[in-house]
Short mmCIF file of C-alpha atoms and ligand atoms in Angstrom, two decimals:
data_model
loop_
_atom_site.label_atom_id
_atom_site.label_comp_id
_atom_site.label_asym_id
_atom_site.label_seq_id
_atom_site.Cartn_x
_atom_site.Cartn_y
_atom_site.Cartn_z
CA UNK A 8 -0.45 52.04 70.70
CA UNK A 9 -3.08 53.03 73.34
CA UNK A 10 -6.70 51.54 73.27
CA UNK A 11 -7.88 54.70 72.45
CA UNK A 12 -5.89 54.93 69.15
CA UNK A 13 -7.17 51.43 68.63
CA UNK A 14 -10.48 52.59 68.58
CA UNK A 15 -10.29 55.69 66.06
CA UNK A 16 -8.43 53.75 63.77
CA UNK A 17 -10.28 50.44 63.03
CA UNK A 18 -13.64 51.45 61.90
CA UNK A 19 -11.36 53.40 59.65
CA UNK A 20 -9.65 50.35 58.11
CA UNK A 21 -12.89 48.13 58.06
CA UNK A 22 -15.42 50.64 56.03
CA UNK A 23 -12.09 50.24 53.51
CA UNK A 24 -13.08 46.70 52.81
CA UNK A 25 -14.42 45.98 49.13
CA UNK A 26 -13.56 42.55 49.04
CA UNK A 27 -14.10 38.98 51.64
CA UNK A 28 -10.05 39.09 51.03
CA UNK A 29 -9.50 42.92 51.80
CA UNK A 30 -12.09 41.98 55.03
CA UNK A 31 -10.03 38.84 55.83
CA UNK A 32 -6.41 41.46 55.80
CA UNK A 33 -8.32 43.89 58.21
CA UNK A 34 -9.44 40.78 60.89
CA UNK A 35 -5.68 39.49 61.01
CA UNK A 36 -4.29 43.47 61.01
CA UNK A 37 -6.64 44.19 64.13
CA UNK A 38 -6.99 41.12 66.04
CA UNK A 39 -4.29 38.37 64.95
CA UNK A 40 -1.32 37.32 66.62
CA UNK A 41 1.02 40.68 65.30
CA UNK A 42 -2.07 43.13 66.43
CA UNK A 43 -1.43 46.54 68.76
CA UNK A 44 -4.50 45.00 70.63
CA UNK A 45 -3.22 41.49 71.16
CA UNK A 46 -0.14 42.93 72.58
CA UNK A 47 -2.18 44.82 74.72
CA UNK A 48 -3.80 42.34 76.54
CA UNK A 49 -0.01 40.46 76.82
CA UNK A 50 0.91 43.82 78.67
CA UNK A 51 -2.19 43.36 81.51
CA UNK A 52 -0.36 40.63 83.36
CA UNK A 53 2.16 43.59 84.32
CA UNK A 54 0.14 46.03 85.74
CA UNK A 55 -1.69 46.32 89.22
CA UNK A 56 -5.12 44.08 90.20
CA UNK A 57 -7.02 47.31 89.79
CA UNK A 58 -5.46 48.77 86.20
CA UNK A 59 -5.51 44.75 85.33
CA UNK A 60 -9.49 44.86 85.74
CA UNK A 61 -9.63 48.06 83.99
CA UNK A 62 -7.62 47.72 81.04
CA UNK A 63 -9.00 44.34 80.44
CA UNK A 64 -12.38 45.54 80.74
CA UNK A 65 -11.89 48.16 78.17
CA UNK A 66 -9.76 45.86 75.65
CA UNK A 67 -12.81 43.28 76.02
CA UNK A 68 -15.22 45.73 74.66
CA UNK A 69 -12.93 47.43 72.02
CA UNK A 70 -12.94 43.66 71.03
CA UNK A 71 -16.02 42.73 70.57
CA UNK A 72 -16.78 46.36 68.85
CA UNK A 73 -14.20 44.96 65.85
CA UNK A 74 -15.51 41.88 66.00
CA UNK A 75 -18.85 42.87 65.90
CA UNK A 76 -17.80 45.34 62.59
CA UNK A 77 -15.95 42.85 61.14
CA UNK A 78 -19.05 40.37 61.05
CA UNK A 79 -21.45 43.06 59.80
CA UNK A 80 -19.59 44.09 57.26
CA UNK A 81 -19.28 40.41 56.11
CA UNK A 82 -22.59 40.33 55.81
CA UNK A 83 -22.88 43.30 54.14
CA UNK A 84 -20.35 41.87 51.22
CA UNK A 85 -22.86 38.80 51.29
CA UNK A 86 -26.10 40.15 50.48
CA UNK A 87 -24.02 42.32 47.56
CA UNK A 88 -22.86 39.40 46.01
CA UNK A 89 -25.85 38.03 46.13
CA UNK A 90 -27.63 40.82 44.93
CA UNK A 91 -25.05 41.34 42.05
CA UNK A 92 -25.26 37.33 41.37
CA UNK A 93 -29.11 37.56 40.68
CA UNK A 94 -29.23 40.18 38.78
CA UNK A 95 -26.82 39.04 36.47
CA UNK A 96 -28.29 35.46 35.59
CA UNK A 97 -31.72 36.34 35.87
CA UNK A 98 -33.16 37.23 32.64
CA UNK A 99 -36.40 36.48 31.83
CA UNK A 100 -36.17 36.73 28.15
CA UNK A 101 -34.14 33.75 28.22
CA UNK A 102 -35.70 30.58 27.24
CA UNK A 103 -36.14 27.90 30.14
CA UNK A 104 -34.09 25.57 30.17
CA UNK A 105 -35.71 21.98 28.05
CA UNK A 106 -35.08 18.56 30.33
CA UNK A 107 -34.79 16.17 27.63
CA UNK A 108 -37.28 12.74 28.46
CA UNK A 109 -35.44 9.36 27.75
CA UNK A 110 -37.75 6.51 26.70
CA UNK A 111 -37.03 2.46 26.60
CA UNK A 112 -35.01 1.10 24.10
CA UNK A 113 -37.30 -0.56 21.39
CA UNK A 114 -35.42 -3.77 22.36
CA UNK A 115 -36.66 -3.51 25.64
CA UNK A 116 -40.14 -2.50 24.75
CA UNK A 117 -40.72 -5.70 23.22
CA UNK A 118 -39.21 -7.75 25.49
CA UNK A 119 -41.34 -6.81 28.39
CA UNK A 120 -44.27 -7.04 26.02
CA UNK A 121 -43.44 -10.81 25.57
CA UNK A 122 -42.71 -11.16 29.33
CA UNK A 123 -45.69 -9.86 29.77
CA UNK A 124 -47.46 -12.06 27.64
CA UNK A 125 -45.37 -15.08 29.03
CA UNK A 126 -47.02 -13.87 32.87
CA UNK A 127 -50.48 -13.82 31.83
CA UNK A 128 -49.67 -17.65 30.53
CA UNK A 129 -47.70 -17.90 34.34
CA UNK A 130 -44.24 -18.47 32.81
CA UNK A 131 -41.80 -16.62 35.82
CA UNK A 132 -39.32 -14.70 34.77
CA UNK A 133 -36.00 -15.93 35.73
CA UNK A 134 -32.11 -14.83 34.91
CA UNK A 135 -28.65 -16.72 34.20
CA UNK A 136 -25.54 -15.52 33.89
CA UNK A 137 -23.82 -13.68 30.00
CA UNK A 138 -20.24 -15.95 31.15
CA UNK A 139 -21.62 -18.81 31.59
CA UNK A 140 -19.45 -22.34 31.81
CA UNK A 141 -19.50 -24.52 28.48
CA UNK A 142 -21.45 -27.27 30.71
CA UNK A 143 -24.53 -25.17 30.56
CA UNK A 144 -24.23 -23.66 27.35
CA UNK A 145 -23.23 -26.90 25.44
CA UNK A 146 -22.78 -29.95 27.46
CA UNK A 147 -25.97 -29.97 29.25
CA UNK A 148 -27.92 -29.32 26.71
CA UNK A 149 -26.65 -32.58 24.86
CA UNK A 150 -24.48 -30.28 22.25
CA UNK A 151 -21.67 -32.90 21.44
CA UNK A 152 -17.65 -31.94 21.96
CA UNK A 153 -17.49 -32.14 18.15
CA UNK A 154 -20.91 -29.83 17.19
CA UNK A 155 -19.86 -26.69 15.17
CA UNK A 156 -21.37 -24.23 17.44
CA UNK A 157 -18.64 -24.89 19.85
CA UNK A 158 -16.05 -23.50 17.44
CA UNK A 159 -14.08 -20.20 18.20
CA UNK A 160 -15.66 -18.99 15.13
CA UNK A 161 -19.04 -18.94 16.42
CA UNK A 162 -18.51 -18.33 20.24
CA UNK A 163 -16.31 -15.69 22.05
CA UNK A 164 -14.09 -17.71 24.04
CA UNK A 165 -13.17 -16.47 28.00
CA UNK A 166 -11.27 -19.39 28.77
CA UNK A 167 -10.86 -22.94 27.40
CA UNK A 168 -14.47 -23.74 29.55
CA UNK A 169 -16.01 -20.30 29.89
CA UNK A 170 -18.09 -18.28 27.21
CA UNK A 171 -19.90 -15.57 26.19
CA UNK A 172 -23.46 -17.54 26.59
CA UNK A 173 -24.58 -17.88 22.81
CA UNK A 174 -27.76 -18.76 23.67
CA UNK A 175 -30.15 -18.36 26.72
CA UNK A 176 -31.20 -22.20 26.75
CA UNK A 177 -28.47 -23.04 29.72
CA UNK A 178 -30.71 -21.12 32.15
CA UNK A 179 -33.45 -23.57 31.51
CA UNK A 180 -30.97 -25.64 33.32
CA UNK A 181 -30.10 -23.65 35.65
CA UNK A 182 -33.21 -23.42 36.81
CA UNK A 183 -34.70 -26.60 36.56
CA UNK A 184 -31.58 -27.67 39.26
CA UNK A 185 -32.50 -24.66 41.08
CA UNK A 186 -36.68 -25.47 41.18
CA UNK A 187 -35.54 -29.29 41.75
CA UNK A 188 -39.16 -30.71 41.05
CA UNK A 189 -41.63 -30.08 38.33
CA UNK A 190 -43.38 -28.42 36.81
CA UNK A 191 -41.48 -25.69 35.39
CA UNK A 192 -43.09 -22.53 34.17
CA UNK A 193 -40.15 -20.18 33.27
CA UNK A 194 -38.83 -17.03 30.78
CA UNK A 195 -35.76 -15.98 30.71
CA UNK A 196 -34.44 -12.54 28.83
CA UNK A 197 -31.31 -11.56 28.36
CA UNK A 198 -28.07 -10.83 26.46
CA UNK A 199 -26.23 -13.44 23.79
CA UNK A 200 -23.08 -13.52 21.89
CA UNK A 201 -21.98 -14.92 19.06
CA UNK A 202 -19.53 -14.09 15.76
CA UNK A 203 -22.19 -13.20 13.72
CA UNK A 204 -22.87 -9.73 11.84
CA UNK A 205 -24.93 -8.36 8.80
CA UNK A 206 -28.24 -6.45 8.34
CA UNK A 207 -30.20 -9.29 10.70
CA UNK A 208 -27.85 -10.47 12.91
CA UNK A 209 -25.49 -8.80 15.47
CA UNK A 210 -22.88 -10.21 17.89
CA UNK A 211 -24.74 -9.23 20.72
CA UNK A 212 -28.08 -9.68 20.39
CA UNK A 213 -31.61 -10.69 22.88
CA UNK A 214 -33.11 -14.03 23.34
CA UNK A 215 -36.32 -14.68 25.40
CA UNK A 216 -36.28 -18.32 26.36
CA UNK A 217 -39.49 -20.24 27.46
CA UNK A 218 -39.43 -23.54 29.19
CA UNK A 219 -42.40 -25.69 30.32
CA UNK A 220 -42.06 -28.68 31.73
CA UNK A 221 -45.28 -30.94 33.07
CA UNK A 222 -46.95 -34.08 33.02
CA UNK A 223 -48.55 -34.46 29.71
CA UNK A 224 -46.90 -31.82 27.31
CA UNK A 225 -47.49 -32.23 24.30
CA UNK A 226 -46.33 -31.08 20.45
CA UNK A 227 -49.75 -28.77 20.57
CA UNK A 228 -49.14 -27.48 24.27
CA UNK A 229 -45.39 -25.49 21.99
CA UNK A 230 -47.87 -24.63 19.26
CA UNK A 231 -50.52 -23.16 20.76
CA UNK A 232 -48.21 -21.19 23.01
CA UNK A 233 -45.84 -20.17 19.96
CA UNK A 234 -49.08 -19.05 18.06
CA UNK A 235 -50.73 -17.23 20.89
CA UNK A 236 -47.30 -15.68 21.70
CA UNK A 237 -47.42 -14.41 17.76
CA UNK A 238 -51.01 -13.12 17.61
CA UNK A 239 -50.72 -11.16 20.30
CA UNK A 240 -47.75 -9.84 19.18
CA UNK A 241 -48.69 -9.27 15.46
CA UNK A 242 -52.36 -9.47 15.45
CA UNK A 243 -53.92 -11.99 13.59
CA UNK A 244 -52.54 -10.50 10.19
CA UNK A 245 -49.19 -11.84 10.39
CA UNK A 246 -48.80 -15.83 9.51
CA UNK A 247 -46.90 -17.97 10.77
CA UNK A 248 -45.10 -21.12 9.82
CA UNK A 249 -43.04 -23.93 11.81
CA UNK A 250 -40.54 -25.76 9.92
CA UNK A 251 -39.00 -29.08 11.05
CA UNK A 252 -35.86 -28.07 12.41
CA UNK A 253 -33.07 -30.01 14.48
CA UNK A 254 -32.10 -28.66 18.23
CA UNK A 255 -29.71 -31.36 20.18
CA UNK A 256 -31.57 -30.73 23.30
CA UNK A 257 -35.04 -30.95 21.48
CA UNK A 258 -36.67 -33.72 19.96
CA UNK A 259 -38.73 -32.52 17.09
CA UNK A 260 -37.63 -29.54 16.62
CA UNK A 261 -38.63 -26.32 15.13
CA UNK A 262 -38.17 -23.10 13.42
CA UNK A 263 -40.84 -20.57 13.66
CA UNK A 264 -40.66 -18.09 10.85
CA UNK A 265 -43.26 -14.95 10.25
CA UNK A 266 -44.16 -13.31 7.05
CA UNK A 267 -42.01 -10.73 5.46
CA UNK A 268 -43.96 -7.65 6.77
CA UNK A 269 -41.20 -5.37 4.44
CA UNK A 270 -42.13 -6.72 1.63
CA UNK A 271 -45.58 -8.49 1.65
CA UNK A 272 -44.09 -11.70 0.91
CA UNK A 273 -42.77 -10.55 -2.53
CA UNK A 274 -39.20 -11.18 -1.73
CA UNK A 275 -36.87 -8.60 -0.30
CA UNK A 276 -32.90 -8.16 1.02
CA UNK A 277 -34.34 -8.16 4.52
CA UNK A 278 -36.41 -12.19 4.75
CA UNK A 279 -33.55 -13.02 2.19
CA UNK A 280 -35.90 -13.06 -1.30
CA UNK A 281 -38.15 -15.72 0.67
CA UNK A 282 -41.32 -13.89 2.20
CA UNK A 283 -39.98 -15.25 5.76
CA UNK A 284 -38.53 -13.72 8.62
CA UNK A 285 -37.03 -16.57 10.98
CA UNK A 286 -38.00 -15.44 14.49
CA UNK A 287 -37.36 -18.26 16.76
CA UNK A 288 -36.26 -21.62 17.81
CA UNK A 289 -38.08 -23.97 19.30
CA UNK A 290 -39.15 -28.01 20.67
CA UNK A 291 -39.64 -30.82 22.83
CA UNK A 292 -37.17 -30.99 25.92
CA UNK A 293 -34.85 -33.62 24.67
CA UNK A 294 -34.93 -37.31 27.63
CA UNK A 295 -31.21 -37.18 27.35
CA UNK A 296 -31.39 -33.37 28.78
CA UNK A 297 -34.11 -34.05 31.60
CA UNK A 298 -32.54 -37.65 32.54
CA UNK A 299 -29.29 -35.62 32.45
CA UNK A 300 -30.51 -33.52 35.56
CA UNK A 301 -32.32 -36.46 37.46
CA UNK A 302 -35.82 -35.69 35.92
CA UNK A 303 -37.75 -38.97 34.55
CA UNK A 304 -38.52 -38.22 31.29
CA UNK A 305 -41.27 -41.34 31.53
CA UNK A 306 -43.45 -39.25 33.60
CA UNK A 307 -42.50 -35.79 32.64
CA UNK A 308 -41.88 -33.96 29.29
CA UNK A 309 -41.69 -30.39 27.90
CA UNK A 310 -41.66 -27.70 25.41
CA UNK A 311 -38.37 -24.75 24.99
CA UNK A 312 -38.33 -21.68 22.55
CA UNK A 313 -35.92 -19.29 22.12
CA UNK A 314 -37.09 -16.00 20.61
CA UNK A 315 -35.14 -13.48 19.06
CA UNK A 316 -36.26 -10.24 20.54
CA UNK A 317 -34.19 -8.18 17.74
CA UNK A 318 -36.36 -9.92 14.95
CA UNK A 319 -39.52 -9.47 16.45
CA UNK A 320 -38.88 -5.64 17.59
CA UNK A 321 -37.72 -4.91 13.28
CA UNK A 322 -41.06 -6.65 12.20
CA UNK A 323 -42.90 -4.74 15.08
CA UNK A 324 -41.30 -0.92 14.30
CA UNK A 325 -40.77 -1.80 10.38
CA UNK A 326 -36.83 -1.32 11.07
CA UNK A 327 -34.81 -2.47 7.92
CA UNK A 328 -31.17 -2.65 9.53
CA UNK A 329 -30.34 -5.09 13.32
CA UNK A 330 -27.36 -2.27 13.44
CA UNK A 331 -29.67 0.55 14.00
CA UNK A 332 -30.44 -0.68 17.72
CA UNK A 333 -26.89 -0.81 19.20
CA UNK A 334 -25.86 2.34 17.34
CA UNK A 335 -26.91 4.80 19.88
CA UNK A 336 -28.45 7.32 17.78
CA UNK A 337 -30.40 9.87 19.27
CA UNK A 338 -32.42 10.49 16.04
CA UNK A 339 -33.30 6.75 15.68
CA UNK A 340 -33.90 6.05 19.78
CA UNK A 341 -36.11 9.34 20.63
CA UNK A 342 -39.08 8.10 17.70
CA UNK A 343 -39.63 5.11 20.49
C1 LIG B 402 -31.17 -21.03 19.52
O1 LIG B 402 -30.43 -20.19 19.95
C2 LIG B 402 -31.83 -22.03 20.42
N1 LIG B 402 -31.28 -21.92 21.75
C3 LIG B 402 -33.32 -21.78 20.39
C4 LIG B 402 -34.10 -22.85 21.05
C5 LIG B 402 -34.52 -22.68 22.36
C6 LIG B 402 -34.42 -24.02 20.37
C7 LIG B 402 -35.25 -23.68 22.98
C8 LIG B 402 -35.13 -25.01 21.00
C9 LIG B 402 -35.54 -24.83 22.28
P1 LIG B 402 -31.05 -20.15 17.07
O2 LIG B 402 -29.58 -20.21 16.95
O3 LIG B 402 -31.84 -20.49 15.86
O4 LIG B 402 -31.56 -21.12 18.20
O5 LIG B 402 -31.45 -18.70 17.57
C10 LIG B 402 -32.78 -18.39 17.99
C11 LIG B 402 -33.23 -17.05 17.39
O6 LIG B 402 -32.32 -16.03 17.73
C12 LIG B 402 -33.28 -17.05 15.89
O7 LIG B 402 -34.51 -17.53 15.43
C13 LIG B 402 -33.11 -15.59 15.57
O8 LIG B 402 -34.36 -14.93 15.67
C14 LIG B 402 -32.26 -15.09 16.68
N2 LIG B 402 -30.84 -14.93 16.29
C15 LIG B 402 -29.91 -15.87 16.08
N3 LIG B 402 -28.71 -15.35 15.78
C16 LIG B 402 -28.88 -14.00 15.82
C17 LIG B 402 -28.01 -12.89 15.64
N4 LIG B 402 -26.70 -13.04 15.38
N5 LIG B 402 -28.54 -11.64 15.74
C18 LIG B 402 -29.85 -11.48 16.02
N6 LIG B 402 -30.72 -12.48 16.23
C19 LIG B 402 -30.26 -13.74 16.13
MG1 LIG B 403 -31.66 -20.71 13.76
#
């Protein structure tokens, strides 16, 4: 094949193309290793210096004449695949389409309400870790080898030492090692285990704990928090009552219960026929628990709750069943 017959034939071959693959055939046919013009330039190095510059002139610019065809008919395929593209998915009838908004979980909701609460009272929010060794959970906190809560039936074992925290209260120790010298102004939210399950408690379930300890804490210092806690929660519509409860790492101890909002007090499946919804634990830092950790409990004392954030957040959004909050269901979540 002669340059010339080359040249007539590709523009031939390339206005062919339909297709980026029939396009792709034409630039290996005309200029790959096999092609007429490839073994045309192999052929220069036989001829004479003036024929070489000749030849090798023309083959150049038959060369770039493909090449130049070959890219301007690629971007001719472009812009009508584009073009085809757009006209296919644009249709302006369609409806647009709807980004769905996610909003936080009630659970959370009132949790940060209560931490917020907790700031404005300067209680700093702290965190401890779900696995947490039985020495925080239990032992520190003055809850004997032989104390029921340590059974398997009430805490998810990891290992002989290591649990699924059932309570929040070890991070009070935890950080009272970590802050070293009073006082201590903390809050602490986070996750809890335990076997437990019907319509008000869950196996996993939210505790907020609050731990002050100061010179001069007193009985009233745990009330008037608890209460102020409550009102601003509630409003001053709900009641509230403490009943003498016992802790082992507090000393009294408490229960703080809240009127049966469900009901009005009458008596209902949900506050168990009573009128009361028990909402949280609470009390005076135990001396075994602050001598425990090197902190004179001569000079210093304190107050602990633990709140239950699930009980508070099915008083605050009326929500009959603890279930409904772990379920995942859209139709309950999205009315948050
Ligand atoms: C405690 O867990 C203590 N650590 C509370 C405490 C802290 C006392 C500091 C003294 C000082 P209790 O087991 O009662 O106590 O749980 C506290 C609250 O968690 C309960 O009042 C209840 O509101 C909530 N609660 C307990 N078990 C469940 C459960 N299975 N599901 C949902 N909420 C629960
Ligand atoms: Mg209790």
């Amino acid at each position: 094949m002669q340059p010339d017959d080359i040249r007539s034939e590709f523009k031939n071959i390339i206005s062919q193309c339909k297709t980026f693959d029939d396009l792709e055939g034409a630039r290996v046919h005309l200029l790959g290793k096999k092609s007429a013009l490839l073994n045309l330039f192999r052929s220069i190095q036989w001829l004479q210096i003036d024929e070489k510059k000749k030849l090798g002139r023309e083959l150049n610019l038959l060369k770039n004449e493909i090449e130049f065809l070959l890219e301007s008919t690629r971007s001719k395929l472009d812009s009508e695949a584009r073009d085809k593209a757009l006209s296919e998915k644009i249709d302006v009838s369609l409806p647009g389409v709807k980004y769905e908004l996610g909003s936080i979980h009630p659970i959370s909701q009132t949790a940060f309400e209560i931490l917020d609460i907790l700031d404005t009272l300067g209680f700093e929010s702290v965190h401890g870790p779900e696995i947490e060794h039985d020495f925080y959970n239990f032992e520190s906190l003055n809850i004997s080898q032989n104390h029921p809560a340590r059974e398997m039936q009430d805490t998810f074992y990891i290992a002989p030492n290591i649990v699924l925290r059932t309570q929040t209260s070890p991070v009070q120790i935890r950080a009272m090692l970590a802050l070293k010298n009073p006082p201590f102004r903390i809050a602490c939210f986070g996750k809890v285990y335990r076997r437990d399950q019907d319509i008000t408690h869950s196996p996993m379930f939210h505790q907020i704990e609050v731990l002050h300890v100061n010179k001069n804490i007193s009985f009233s210092d745990l009330k008037g928090t608890v209460t102020l806690i409550m009102k601003r929660l509630f409003s001053n519509k709900v009641q509230i009552r403490l009943r003498s409860s016992f802790f082992p790492f507090t000393e009294p101890s408490a229960e703080v219960d809240i009127s049966c909002i469900f009901c009005n007090q009458s008596g209902c499946r949900l506050c168990g026929e009573t009128g009361w919804i028990e909402i949280l634990g609470c009390g005076l830092v135990h001396p075994k628990v602050l001598k425990r950790i090197n902190i004179n409990p001569e000079t210093y004392t304190g107050f602990a709750i633990g709140i239950g954030v699930e009980r508070i957040a099915m008083l605050r959004f009326q929500i009959p069943d603890i279930r409904l909050f772990f379920e995942n269901d859209l139709r309950f979540l999205s009315q948050f």
